[in-house]
Short mmCIF file of C-alpha atoms in Angstrom, two decimals:
data_model
loop_
_atom_site.label_atom_id
_atom_site.label_comp_id
_atom_site.label_asym_id
_atom_site.label_seq_id
_atom_site.Cartn_x
_atom_site.Cartn_y
_atom_site.Cartn_z
CA UNK A 1 177.46 165.04 156.65
CA UNK A 2 179.80 165.18 159.58
CA UNK A 3 181.97 162.24 160.19
CA UNK A 4 180.32 161.56 163.70
CA UNK A 5 176.81 161.61 162.03
CA UNK A 6 178.01 159.43 159.06
CA UNK A 7 179.53 156.72 161.30
CA UNK A 8 176.46 156.84 163.51
CA UNK A 9 174.18 156.09 160.33
CA UNK A 10 176.23 153.35 159.03
CA UNK A 11 176.43 151.96 162.52
CA UNK A 12 172.60 151.69 162.90
CA UNK A 13 172.20 150.41 159.55
CA UNK A 14 174.66 147.65 160.10
CA UNK A 15 172.95 146.84 163.20
CA UNK A 16 169.41 146.68 161.72
CA UNK A 17 170.74 144.36 158.97
CA UNK A 18 172.32 142.03 161.43
CA UNK A 19 169.17 142.21 163.52
CA UNK A 20 167.23 141.52 160.31
CA UNK A 21 169.60 138.51 159.70
CA UNK A 22 169.17 137.02 163.13
CA UNK A 23 165.67 137.34 163.22
CA UNK A 24 165.60 133.48 162.50
CA UNK A 25 168.49 132.66 164.16
CA UNK A 26 166.92 130.63 166.87
CA UNK A 27 164.21 129.00 164.39
CA UNK A 28 164.35 125.34 163.86
CA UNK A 29 162.90 123.25 161.19
CA UNK A 30 161.08 120.50 162.46
CA UNK A 31 159.34 117.44 160.89
CA UNK A 32 156.48 115.07 161.68
CA UNK A 33 155.60 112.09 159.78
CA UNK A 34 151.92 112.04 158.71
CA UNK A 35 152.02 108.88 156.25
CA UNK A 36 154.73 106.91 154.70
CA UNK A 37 156.75 109.26 152.61
CA UNK A 38 154.58 112.13 153.60
CA UNK A 39 155.68 114.74 156.26
CA UNK A 40 154.54 118.25 157.88
CA UNK A 41 157.29 120.46 158.23
CA UNK A 42 157.27 123.68 160.72
CA UNK A 43 159.48 126.56 161.35
CA UNK A 44 158.66 130.17 160.98
CA UNK A 45 155.93 131.50 158.42
CA UNK A 46 153.40 129.12 156.82
CA UNK A 47 153.39 125.19 157.53
CA UNK A 48 155.23 123.21 154.88
CA UNK A 49 154.67 119.43 153.59
CA UNK A 50 156.85 117.04 151.90
CA UNK A 51 156.78 113.91 149.89
CA UNK A 52 159.65 111.89 149.47
CA UNK A 53 161.15 109.10 146.86
CA UNK A 54 164.78 107.71 147.22
CA UNK A 55 165.96 110.21 144.71
CA UNK A 56 163.50 113.04 144.88
CA UNK A 57 161.54 115.52 147.15
CA UNK A 58 158.44 117.31 146.43
CA UNK A 59 157.89 120.40 148.90
CA UNK A 60 154.76 122.45 149.50
CA UNK A 61 155.51 126.07 150.31
CA UNK A 62 158.90 127.50 151.00
CA UNK A 63 158.70 129.86 154.09
CA UNK A 64 161.06 132.72 154.09
CA UNK A 65 164.53 133.12 151.96
CA UNK A 66 166.51 133.09 155.28
CA UNK A 67 165.71 129.79 156.21
CA UNK A 68 166.36 128.00 152.92
CA UNK A 69 169.56 126.33 154.25
CA UNK A 70 167.66 125.15 157.31
CA UNK A 71 164.74 123.77 155.19
CA UNK A 72 167.26 122.18 152.75
CA UNK A 73 169.15 120.75 155.66
CA UNK A 74 165.80 119.10 156.88
CA UNK A 75 164.75 117.66 153.74
CA UNK A 76 168.02 115.81 153.38
CA UNK A 77 167.51 113.87 156.72
CA UNK A 78 164.01 112.98 154.77
CA UNK A 79 165.54 112.13 151.39
CA UNK A 80 168.69 112.16 149.85
CA UNK A 81 167.19 113.13 146.61
CA UNK A 82 166.92 116.69 145.16
CA UNK A 83 163.94 118.86 145.23
CA UNK A 84 162.25 118.50 141.94
CA UNK A 85 158.78 120.30 142.78
CA UNK A 86 157.68 122.91 144.64
CA UNK A 87 153.88 123.80 145.06
CA UNK A 88 152.97 127.26 146.28
CA UNK A 89 149.51 127.37 148.32
CA UNK A 90 149.21 131.06 147.57
CA UNK A 91 151.28 134.24 147.08
CA UNK A 92 152.38 135.60 150.74
CA UNK A 93 156.23 135.95 151.18
CA UNK A 94 156.20 133.36 154.26
CA UNK A 95 154.88 130.70 151.84
CA UNK A 96 157.27 131.91 148.73
CA UNK A 97 160.10 133.70 150.10
CA UNK A 98 162.41 130.41 149.83
CA UNK A 99 161.42 129.55 146.13
CA UNK A 100 164.47 131.20 144.41
CA UNK A 101 166.86 129.80 146.99
CA UNK A 102 165.17 126.40 147.38
CA UNK A 103 163.85 125.77 143.81
CA UNK A 104 165.36 127.91 141.00
CA UNK A 105 166.14 124.42 139.18
CA UNK A 106 162.70 122.67 140.26
CA UNK A 107 159.31 122.89 138.70
CA UNK A 108 157.36 125.62 140.79
CA UNK A 109 153.64 125.02 140.78
CA UNK A 110 150.94 127.19 141.60
CA UNK A 111 147.50 129.00 140.83
CA UNK A 112 147.88 131.46 137.56
CA UNK A 113 146.92 134.16 139.96
CA UNK A 114 149.84 133.76 141.89
CA UNK A 115 152.38 134.19 139.01
CA UNK A 116 150.35 137.48 138.26
CA UNK A 117 150.90 138.67 141.82
CA UNK A 118 154.58 137.84 142.16
CA UNK A 119 155.47 139.23 138.96
CA UNK A 120 154.16 142.18 139.68
CA UNK A 121 156.13 142.38 142.85
CA UNK A 122 159.55 144.19 142.09
CA UNK A 123 161.09 142.56 145.30
CA UNK A 124 160.25 139.04 144.61
CA UNK A 125 163.38 137.21 142.91
CA UNK A 126 162.07 136.09 139.23
CA UNK A 127 163.94 132.92 139.82
CA UNK A 128 161.20 131.41 141.96
CA UNK A 129 158.55 132.45 139.67
CA UNK A 130 155.89 129.68 139.23
CA UNK A 131 156.80 127.58 135.82
CA UNK A 132 153.51 125.50 135.99
CA UNK A 133 150.28 127.39 136.71
CA UNK A 134 146.72 126.29 136.62
CA UNK A 135 143.27 127.54 137.31
CA UNK A 136 141.39 124.33 137.41
CA UNK A 137 141.83 121.11 139.31
CA UNK A 138 145.33 119.54 138.55
CA UNK A 139 146.25 116.16 139.46
CA UNK A 140 150.19 115.16 140.03
CA UNK A 141 151.97 112.13 141.07
CA UNK A 142 155.34 111.87 142.97
CA UNK A 143 156.70 108.71 143.48
CA UNK A 144 153.70 106.41 144.47
CA UNK A 145 151.87 109.20 146.11
CA UNK A 146 148.94 110.97 144.29
CA UNK A 147 148.20 114.97 144.90
CA UNK A 148 145.09 116.54 143.72
CA UNK A 149 145.52 120.64 143.50
CA UNK A 150 142.17 122.33 143.72
CA UNK A 151 141.88 126.06 142.93
CA UNK A 152 139.45 128.01 145.41
CA UNK A 153 137.15 130.85 145.00
CA UNK A 154 139.14 133.83 146.21
CA UNK A 155 138.98 134.09 150.06
CA UNK A 156 142.14 134.44 151.72
CA UNK A 157 143.67 135.55 148.34
CA UNK A 158 142.99 135.37 144.78
CA UNK A 159 145.36 132.53 144.31
CA UNK A 160 144.58 129.89 146.92
CA UNK A 161 144.65 126.13 146.52
CA UNK A 162 144.06 123.00 148.61
CA UNK A 163 146.63 120.35 148.21
CA UNK A 164 144.81 116.75 148.65
CA UNK A 165 146.30 113.42 149.41
CA UNK A 166 143.48 111.08 148.16
CA UNK A 167 145.00 108.00 149.25
CA UNK A 168 145.84 109.08 152.58
CA UNK A 169 143.20 111.05 153.58
CA UNK A 170 145.37 114.22 154.18
CA UNK A 171 144.90 117.66 153.13
CA UNK A 172 147.18 120.89 153.15
CA UNK A 173 144.78 123.91 153.61
CA UNK A 174 147.73 126.63 153.22
CA UNK A 175 145.97 129.88 154.66
CA UNK A 176 142.45 128.86 153.90
CA UNK A 177 143.08 127.81 157.76
CA UNK A 178 144.81 129.32 160.60
CA UNK A 179 144.31 126.74 163.39
CA UNK A 180 143.20 128.00 166.62
CA UNK A 181 143.39 131.92 165.33
CA UNK A 182 141.68 134.66 163.75
CA UNK A 183 142.26 134.18 160.04
CA UNK A 184 144.02 136.83 157.57
CA UNK A 185 141.91 137.97 154.95
CA UNK A 186 143.98 139.79 152.35
CA UNK A 187 141.62 142.21 150.67
CA UNK A 188 144.08 143.81 148.77
CA UNK A 189 144.97 140.55 147.16
CA UNK A 190 141.41 139.33 146.44
CA UNK A 191 140.46 138.25 149.92
CA UNK A 192 136.60 137.86 150.76
CA UNK A 193 135.66 137.16 154.29
CA UNK A 194 132.34 135.35 153.49
CA UNK A 195 133.95 133.31 150.80
CA UNK A 196 136.42 132.34 153.20
CA UNK A 197 133.47 130.99 155.39
CA UNK A 198 132.01 129.00 152.63
CA UNK A 199 135.48 127.59 151.51
CA UNK A 200 135.69 126.11 155.11
CA UNK A 201 132.30 124.82 154.87
CA UNK A 202 133.17 123.13 151.61
CA UNK A 203 136.27 121.51 152.99
CA UNK A 204 134.18 120.08 156.06
CA UNK A 205 132.09 118.48 153.68
CA UNK A 206 134.75 116.53 151.82
CA UNK A 207 136.58 115.31 155.15
CA UNK A 208 135.67 112.77 157.98
CA UNK A 209 137.10 112.37 161.39
CA UNK A 210 140.23 110.94 160.51
CA UNK A 211 141.42 113.41 157.93
CA UNK A 212 144.71 115.01 158.87
CA UNK A 213 144.40 118.57 158.21
CA UNK A 214 147.55 120.70 157.75
CA UNK A 215 146.53 124.26 158.36
CA UNK A 216 148.57 127.32 156.92
CA UNK A 217 149.54 128.35 160.46
CA UNK A 218 149.29 126.60 163.73
CA UNK A 219 149.31 122.78 164.96
CA UNK A 220 147.99 119.91 162.78
CA UNK A 221 144.39 119.55 163.30
CA UNK A 222 141.52 117.61 161.96
CA UNK A 223 137.65 117.94 161.14
CA UNK A 224 136.73 118.88 164.85
CA UNK A 225 139.60 121.66 164.42
CA UNK A 226 138.08 123.06 161.25
CA UNK A 227 134.68 122.96 162.53
CA UNK A 228 135.50 124.97 165.69
CA UNK A 229 137.14 127.64 163.41
CA UNK A 230 133.86 127.81 161.40
CA UNK A 231 131.90 128.27 164.32
CA UNK A 232 134.10 130.95 165.64
CA UNK A 233 133.91 132.78 162.20
CA UNK A 234 130.20 132.40 162.10
CA UNK A 235 129.48 133.80 165.54
CA UNK A 236 131.73 136.58 165.24
CA UNK A 237 130.45 137.67 161.95
CA UNK A 238 126.95 137.33 163.38
CA UNK A 239 127.94 139.68 166.02
CA UNK A 240 129.40 142.51 163.99
CA UNK A 241 126.19 142.19 161.58
CA UNK A 242 124.12 142.58 164.99
CA UNK A 243 126.25 145.65 166.14
CA UNK A 244 125.94 147.28 162.53
CA UNK A 245 122.21 147.19 162.87
CA UNK A 246 122.59 148.89 166.32
CA UNK A 247 124.31 151.44 164.61
CA UNK A 248 127.59 151.06 166.14
CA UNK A 249 130.93 152.52 164.66
CA UNK A 250 134.00 150.33 164.04
CA UNK A 251 135.68 151.75 167.07
CA UNK A 252 132.58 151.25 169.31
CA UNK A 253 132.75 147.58 168.30
CA UNK A 254 136.52 147.48 169.21
CA UNK A 255 135.72 148.88 172.45
CA UNK A 256 133.19 146.54 173.15
CA UNK A 257 135.02 143.62 172.25
CA UNK A 258 134.12 139.85 171.01
CA UNK A 259 133.88 138.41 174.74
CA UNK A 260 135.89 136.08 176.71
CA UNK A 261 135.15 133.30 174.80
CA UNK A 262 137.41 134.47 171.83
CA UNK A 263 140.32 135.59 173.62
CA UNK A 264 142.11 132.81 172.69
CA UNK A 265 141.80 133.36 169.02
CA UNK A 266 143.81 136.46 169.42
CA UNK A 267 147.38 136.44 167.96
CA UNK A 268 150.07 138.86 167.21
CA UNK A 269 149.21 139.45 163.77
CA UNK A 270 145.38 139.26 163.58
CA UNK A 271 144.40 140.52 167.22
CA UNK A 272 140.86 140.72 168.28
CA UNK A 273 140.82 144.63 167.05
CA UNK A 274 141.99 143.66 163.77
CA UNK A 275 139.42 140.73 163.37
CA UNK A 276 136.85 143.05 164.23
CA UNK A 277 137.89 145.51 161.64
CA UNK A 278 137.88 142.70 159.22
CA UNK A 279 134.27 141.90 159.75
CA UNK A 280 133.49 145.68 159.78
CA UNK A 281 134.85 146.03 156.40
CA UNK A 282 133.38 142.64 155.17
CA UNK A 283 129.79 143.76 156.24
CA UNK A 284 129.73 147.35 154.67
CA UNK A 285 126.25 147.79 152.80
#
């Protein structure tokens, strides 16, 4: 390799590494109080939640490894205690990426399928693997606060859980809810659109108008917000089923579009076109 070519290659590699490292440079970790000692945390990736005592912290999800220092610093503003428990709502990198950096010495709790998936991921730091796994309802307590971890039938992935705070009428849904956005159904990791809809109906039956709902992505919401999400899924699913009955191809559906009423649900990851493709795949005979 010529010297100039080598220098150019190295320069490009260094530049790309700095660009990757800086992708979260402007991200701030913010917290909102939901109840005494219970907080919702936002940054980049999946929404987190924290439960604090004077000498310990429980965290739900860990976002990306690059944000670990910022997350740690934010937790210190909520409690001087160490992170002793980390709960993962499922296995995606924007929810488990910070596991090893934040919680290598803590008890990491997740659905048994999350451990299986992460063990098979050669890029995942094994120091962040779950240490406590379950496939039936698991009740735990952090300080005076009770949490109920409920595994759900495979829908977003095959390792999704709900985290209930029964004393405070709060539920963390992980990626079983994308507030105001088309949801991501990970078919490669056990996802199922119809079951996602059924899981949404299940949660709606269990909450009331005062329930605080932490979605995996998007703003804190409530029963009305979750009902709106269900209505969107039911309507768009019905549209794709009707188009299939007409004999439309996937591309013809995308060309038609779902209509202006669904424009606001489109986002950079799950665009309207990708959501139509998801529904098309889900409705295959």
